[in-house]
Short mmCIF file of C-alpha atoms in Angstrom, two decimals:
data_model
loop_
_atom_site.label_atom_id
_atom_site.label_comp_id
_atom_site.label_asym_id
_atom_site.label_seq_id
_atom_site.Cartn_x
_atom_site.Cartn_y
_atom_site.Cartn_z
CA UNK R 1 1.01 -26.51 -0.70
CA UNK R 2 2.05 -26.26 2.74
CA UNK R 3 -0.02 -26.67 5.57
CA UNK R 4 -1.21 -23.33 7.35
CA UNK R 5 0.98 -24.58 10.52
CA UNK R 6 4.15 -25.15 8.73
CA UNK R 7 3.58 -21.70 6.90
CA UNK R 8 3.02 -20.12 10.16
CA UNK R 9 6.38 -21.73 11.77
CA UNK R 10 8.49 -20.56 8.77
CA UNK R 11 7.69 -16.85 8.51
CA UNK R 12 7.38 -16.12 12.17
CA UNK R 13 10.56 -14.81 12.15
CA UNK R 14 9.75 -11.91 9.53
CA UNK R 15 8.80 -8.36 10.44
CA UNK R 16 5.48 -7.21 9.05
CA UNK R 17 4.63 -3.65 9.81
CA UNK R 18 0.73 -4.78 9.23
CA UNK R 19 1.21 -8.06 10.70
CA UNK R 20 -0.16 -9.38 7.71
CA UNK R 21 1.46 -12.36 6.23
CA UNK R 22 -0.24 -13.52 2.58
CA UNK R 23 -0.37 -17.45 1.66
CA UNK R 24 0.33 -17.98 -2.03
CA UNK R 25 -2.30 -20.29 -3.56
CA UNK R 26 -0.30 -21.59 -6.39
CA UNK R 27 -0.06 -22.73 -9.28
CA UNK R 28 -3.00 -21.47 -10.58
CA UNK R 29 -4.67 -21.35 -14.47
CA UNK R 30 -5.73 -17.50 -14.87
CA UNK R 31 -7.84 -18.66 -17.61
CA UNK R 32 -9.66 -20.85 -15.97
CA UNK R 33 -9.78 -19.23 -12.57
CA UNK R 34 -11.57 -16.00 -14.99
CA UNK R 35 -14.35 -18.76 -16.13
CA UNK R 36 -14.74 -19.66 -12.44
CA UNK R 37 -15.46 -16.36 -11.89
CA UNK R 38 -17.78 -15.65 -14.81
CA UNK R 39 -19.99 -18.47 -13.83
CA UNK R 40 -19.93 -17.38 -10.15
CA UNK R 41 -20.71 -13.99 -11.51
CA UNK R 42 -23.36 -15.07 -13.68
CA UNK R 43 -25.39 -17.02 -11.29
CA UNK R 44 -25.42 -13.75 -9.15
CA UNK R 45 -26.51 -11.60 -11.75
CA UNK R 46 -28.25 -13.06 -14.82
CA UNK R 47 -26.95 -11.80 -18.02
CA UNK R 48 -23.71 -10.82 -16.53
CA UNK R 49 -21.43 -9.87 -19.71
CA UNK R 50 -17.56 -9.75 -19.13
CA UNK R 51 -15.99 -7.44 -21.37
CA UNK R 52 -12.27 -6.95 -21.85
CA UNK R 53 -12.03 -3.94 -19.21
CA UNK R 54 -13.91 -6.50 -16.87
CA UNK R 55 -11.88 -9.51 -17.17
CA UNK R 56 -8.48 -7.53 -16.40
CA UNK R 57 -10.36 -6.49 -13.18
CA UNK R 58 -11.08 -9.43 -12.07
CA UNK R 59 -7.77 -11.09 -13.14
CA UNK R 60 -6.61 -8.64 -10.69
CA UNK R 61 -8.53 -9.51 -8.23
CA UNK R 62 -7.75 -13.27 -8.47
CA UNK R 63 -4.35 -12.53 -8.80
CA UNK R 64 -4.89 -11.13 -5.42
CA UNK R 65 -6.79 -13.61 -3.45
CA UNK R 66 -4.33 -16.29 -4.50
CA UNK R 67 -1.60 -14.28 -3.32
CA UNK R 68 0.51 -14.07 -6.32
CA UNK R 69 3.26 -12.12 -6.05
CA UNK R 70 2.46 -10.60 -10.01
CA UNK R 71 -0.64 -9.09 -8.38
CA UNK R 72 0.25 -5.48 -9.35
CA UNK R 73 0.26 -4.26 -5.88
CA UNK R 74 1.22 -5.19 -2.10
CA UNK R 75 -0.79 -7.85 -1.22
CA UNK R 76 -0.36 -7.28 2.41
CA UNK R 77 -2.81 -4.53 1.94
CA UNK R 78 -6.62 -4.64 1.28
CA UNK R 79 -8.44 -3.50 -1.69
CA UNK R 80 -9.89 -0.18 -2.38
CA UNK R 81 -12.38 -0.80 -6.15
CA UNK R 82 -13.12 2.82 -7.70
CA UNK R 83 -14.99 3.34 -10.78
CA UNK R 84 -18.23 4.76 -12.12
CA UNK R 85 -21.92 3.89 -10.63
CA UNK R 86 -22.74 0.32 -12.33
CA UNK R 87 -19.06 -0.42 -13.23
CA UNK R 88 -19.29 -4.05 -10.83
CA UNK R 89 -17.32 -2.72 -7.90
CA UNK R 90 -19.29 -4.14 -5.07
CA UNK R 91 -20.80 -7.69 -7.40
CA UNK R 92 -17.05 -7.96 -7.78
CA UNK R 93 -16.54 -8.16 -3.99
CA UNK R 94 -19.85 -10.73 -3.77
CA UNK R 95 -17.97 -12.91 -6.56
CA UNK R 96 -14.60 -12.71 -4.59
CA UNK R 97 -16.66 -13.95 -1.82
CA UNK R 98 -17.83 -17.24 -3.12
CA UNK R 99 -14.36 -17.63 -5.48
CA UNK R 100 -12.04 -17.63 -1.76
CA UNK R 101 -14.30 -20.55 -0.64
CA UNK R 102 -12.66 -22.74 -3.29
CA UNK R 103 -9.71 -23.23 -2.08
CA UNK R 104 -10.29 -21.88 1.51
CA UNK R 105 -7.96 -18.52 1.33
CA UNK R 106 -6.65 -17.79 4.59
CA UNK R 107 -4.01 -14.83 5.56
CA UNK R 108 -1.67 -14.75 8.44
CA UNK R 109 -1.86 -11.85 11.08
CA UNK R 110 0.35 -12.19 14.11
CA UNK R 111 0.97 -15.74 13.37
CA UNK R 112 -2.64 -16.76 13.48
CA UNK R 113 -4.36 -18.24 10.67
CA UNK R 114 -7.64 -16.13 9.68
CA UNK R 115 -10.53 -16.72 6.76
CA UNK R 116 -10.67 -14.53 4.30
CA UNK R 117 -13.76 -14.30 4.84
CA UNK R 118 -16.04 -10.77 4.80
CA UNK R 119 -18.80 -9.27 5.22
CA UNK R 120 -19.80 -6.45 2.22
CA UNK R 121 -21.48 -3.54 4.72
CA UNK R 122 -22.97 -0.51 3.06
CA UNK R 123 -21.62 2.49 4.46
CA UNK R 124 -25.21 3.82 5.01
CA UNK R 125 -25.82 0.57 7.27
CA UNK R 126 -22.77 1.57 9.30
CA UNK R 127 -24.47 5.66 9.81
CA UNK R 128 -27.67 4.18 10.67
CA UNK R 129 -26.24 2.51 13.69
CA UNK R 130 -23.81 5.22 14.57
CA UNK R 131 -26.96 7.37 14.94
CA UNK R 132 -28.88 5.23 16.60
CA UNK R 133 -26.51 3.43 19.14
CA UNK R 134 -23.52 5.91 19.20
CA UNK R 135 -19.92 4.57 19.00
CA UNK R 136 -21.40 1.24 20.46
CA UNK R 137 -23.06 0.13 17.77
CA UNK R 138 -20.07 0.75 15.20
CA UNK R 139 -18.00 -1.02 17.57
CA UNK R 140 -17.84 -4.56 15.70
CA UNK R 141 -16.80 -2.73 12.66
CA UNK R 142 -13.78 -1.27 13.76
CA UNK R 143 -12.87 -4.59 15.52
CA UNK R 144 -13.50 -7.11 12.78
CA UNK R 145 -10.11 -9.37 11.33
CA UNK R 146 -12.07 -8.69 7.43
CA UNK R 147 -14.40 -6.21 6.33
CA UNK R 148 -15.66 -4.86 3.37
CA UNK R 149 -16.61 -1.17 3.26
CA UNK R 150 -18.98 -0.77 0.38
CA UNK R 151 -19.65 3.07 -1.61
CA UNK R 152 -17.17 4.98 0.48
CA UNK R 153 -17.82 8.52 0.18
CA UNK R 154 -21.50 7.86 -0.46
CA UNK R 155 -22.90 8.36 2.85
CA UNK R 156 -24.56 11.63 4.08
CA UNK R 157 -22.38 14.69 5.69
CA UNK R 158 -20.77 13.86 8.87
CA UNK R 159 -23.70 12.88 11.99
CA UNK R 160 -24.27 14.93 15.18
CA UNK R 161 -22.99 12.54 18.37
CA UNK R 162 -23.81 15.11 21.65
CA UNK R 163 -23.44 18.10 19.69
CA UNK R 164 -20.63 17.39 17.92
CA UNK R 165 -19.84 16.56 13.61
CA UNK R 166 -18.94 13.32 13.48
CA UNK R 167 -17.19 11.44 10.04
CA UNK R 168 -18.02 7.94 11.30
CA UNK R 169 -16.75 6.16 8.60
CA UNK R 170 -13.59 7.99 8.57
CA UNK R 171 -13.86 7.37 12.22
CA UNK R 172 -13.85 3.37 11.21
CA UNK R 173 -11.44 3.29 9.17
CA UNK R 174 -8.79 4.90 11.08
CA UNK R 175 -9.63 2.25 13.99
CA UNK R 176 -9.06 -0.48 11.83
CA UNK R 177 -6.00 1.42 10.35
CA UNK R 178 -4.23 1.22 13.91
CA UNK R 179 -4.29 -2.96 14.71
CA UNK R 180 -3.78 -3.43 10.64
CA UNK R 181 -6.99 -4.68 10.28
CA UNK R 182 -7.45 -6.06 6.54
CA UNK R 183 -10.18 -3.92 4.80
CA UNK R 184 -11.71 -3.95 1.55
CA UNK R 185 -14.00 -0.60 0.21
CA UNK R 186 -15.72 0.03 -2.89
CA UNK R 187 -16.18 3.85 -4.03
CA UNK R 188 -17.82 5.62 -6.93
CA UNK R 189 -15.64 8.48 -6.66
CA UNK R 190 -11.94 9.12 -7.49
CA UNK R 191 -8.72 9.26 -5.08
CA UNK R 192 -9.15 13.37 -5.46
CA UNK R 193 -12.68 13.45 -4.59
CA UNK R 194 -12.17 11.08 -1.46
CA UNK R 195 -9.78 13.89 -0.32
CA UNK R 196 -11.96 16.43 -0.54
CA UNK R 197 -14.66 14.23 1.32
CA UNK R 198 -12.41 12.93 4.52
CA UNK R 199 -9.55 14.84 6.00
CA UNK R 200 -5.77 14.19 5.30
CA UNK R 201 -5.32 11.94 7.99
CA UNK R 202 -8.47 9.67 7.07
CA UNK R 203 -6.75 9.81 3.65
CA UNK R 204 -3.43 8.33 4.95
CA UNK R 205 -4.69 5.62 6.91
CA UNK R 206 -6.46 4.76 3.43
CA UNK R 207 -3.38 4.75 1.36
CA UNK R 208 -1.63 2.72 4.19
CA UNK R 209 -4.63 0.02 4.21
CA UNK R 210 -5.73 -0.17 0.44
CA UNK R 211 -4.14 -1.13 -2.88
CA UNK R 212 -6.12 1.43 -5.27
CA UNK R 213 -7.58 -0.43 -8.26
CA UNK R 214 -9.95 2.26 -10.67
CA UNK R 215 -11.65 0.94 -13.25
CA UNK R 216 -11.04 2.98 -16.15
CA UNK R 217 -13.63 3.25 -19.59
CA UNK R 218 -10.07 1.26 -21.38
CA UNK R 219 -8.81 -0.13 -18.96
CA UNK R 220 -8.33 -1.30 -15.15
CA UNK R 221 -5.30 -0.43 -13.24
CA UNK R 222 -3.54 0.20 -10.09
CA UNK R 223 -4.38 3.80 -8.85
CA UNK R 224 -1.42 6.27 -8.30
CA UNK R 225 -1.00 7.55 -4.70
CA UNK R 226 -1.42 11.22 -4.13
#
């Protein structure tokens, strides 16, 4: 493969809306890349068992981080995981987390080189300073290159702030909508719950930021846009 520099120099000509530039980590062996992943998964979590609707996830999700263009979305977007309480959204993200350090997975935004490397941050975490330390303490979390927003829709009703409802993680991820900040969420509830929870425009700057994945009881697959 290329070196990150010579990467950089040939696509610095192209015109990225996001910025957002995706290295493709390839060849790869799916097959073996999944028992990567099942071992990384298993030390994690004991007993892990990957089922058929588990191992198309995460094929997805590989598919992803290497940057292969058969990934079944745009990979210059982040990740959105949606399925059921206990379905592996967020030990999915963990796993991703040690799987990138194998081969190092960078991006390019702006012609920079960045890690993609994240942090997983509950979205209670991210309330709990908002109420504490006002927009200050939320700050680093609209600012960060990669984050992972984890049970989306989970945290309580919108927070007072001087009087005044605030949707603070709405409130986050339209900040990191604007730069094109890469973002990765996990959520229990489906695309038309979500709506109902955030308003339309915190509902556009998610379908502009996130490939949907849902994992289904048969099957995991790309989420349709509303």
């Amino acid at each position: 493969m290329n070196s990150i520099e010579n990467i950089i120099a040939e696509t610095s000509r192209e015109s990225i809306a996001s910025g957002i530039i995706r290295i493709q980590y390839l060849p790869y062996n799916i097959e073996y890349a999944l028992r990567v992943v099942m071992r990384i998964a298993e030390g994690l979590v004991p007993g892990f068992t990957m089922t058929p609707e588990v191992a198309q996830m995460y094929k997805e999700l590989i598919r992803y981080f290497h940057g292969d263009p058969t990934f079944c979305g745009d990979l210059r977007k982040g990740l959105i995981l949606m399925g059921n309480t206990g379905s592996g959204k967020t030990l999915a993200m963990r796993v991703m987390q040690v799987y990138r350090q194998i081969d190092n997975i960078h991006y390019i935004k702006n012609n920079k080189p960045y890690r993609m490397q994240y942090e997983i941050l509950h979205v209670d975490d991210a309330v709990r300073r908002f109420i504490t330390e006002g927009y200050g303490g939320v700050e680093e979390y609209e600012r960060r290159y990669i984050l992972c927003l984890d049970d989306i829709g989970a945290e309580s009703e919108r927070v007072k702030h001087f009087g005044n409802d605030i949707d603070i993680i709405g409130h986050i991820v339209s900040e990191r909508c604007k730069p094109g900040l890469l973002t990765f969420a996990t959520t229990n509830f489906p695309e038309e719950t979500l709506a109902e929870a955030y308003n339309d425009r915190t509902v556009s700057r998610m379908h502009e930021m996130f490939n949907f994945l849902t994992l289904k009881e048969r099957d995991f697959r790309r989420g349709n846009s509303m």
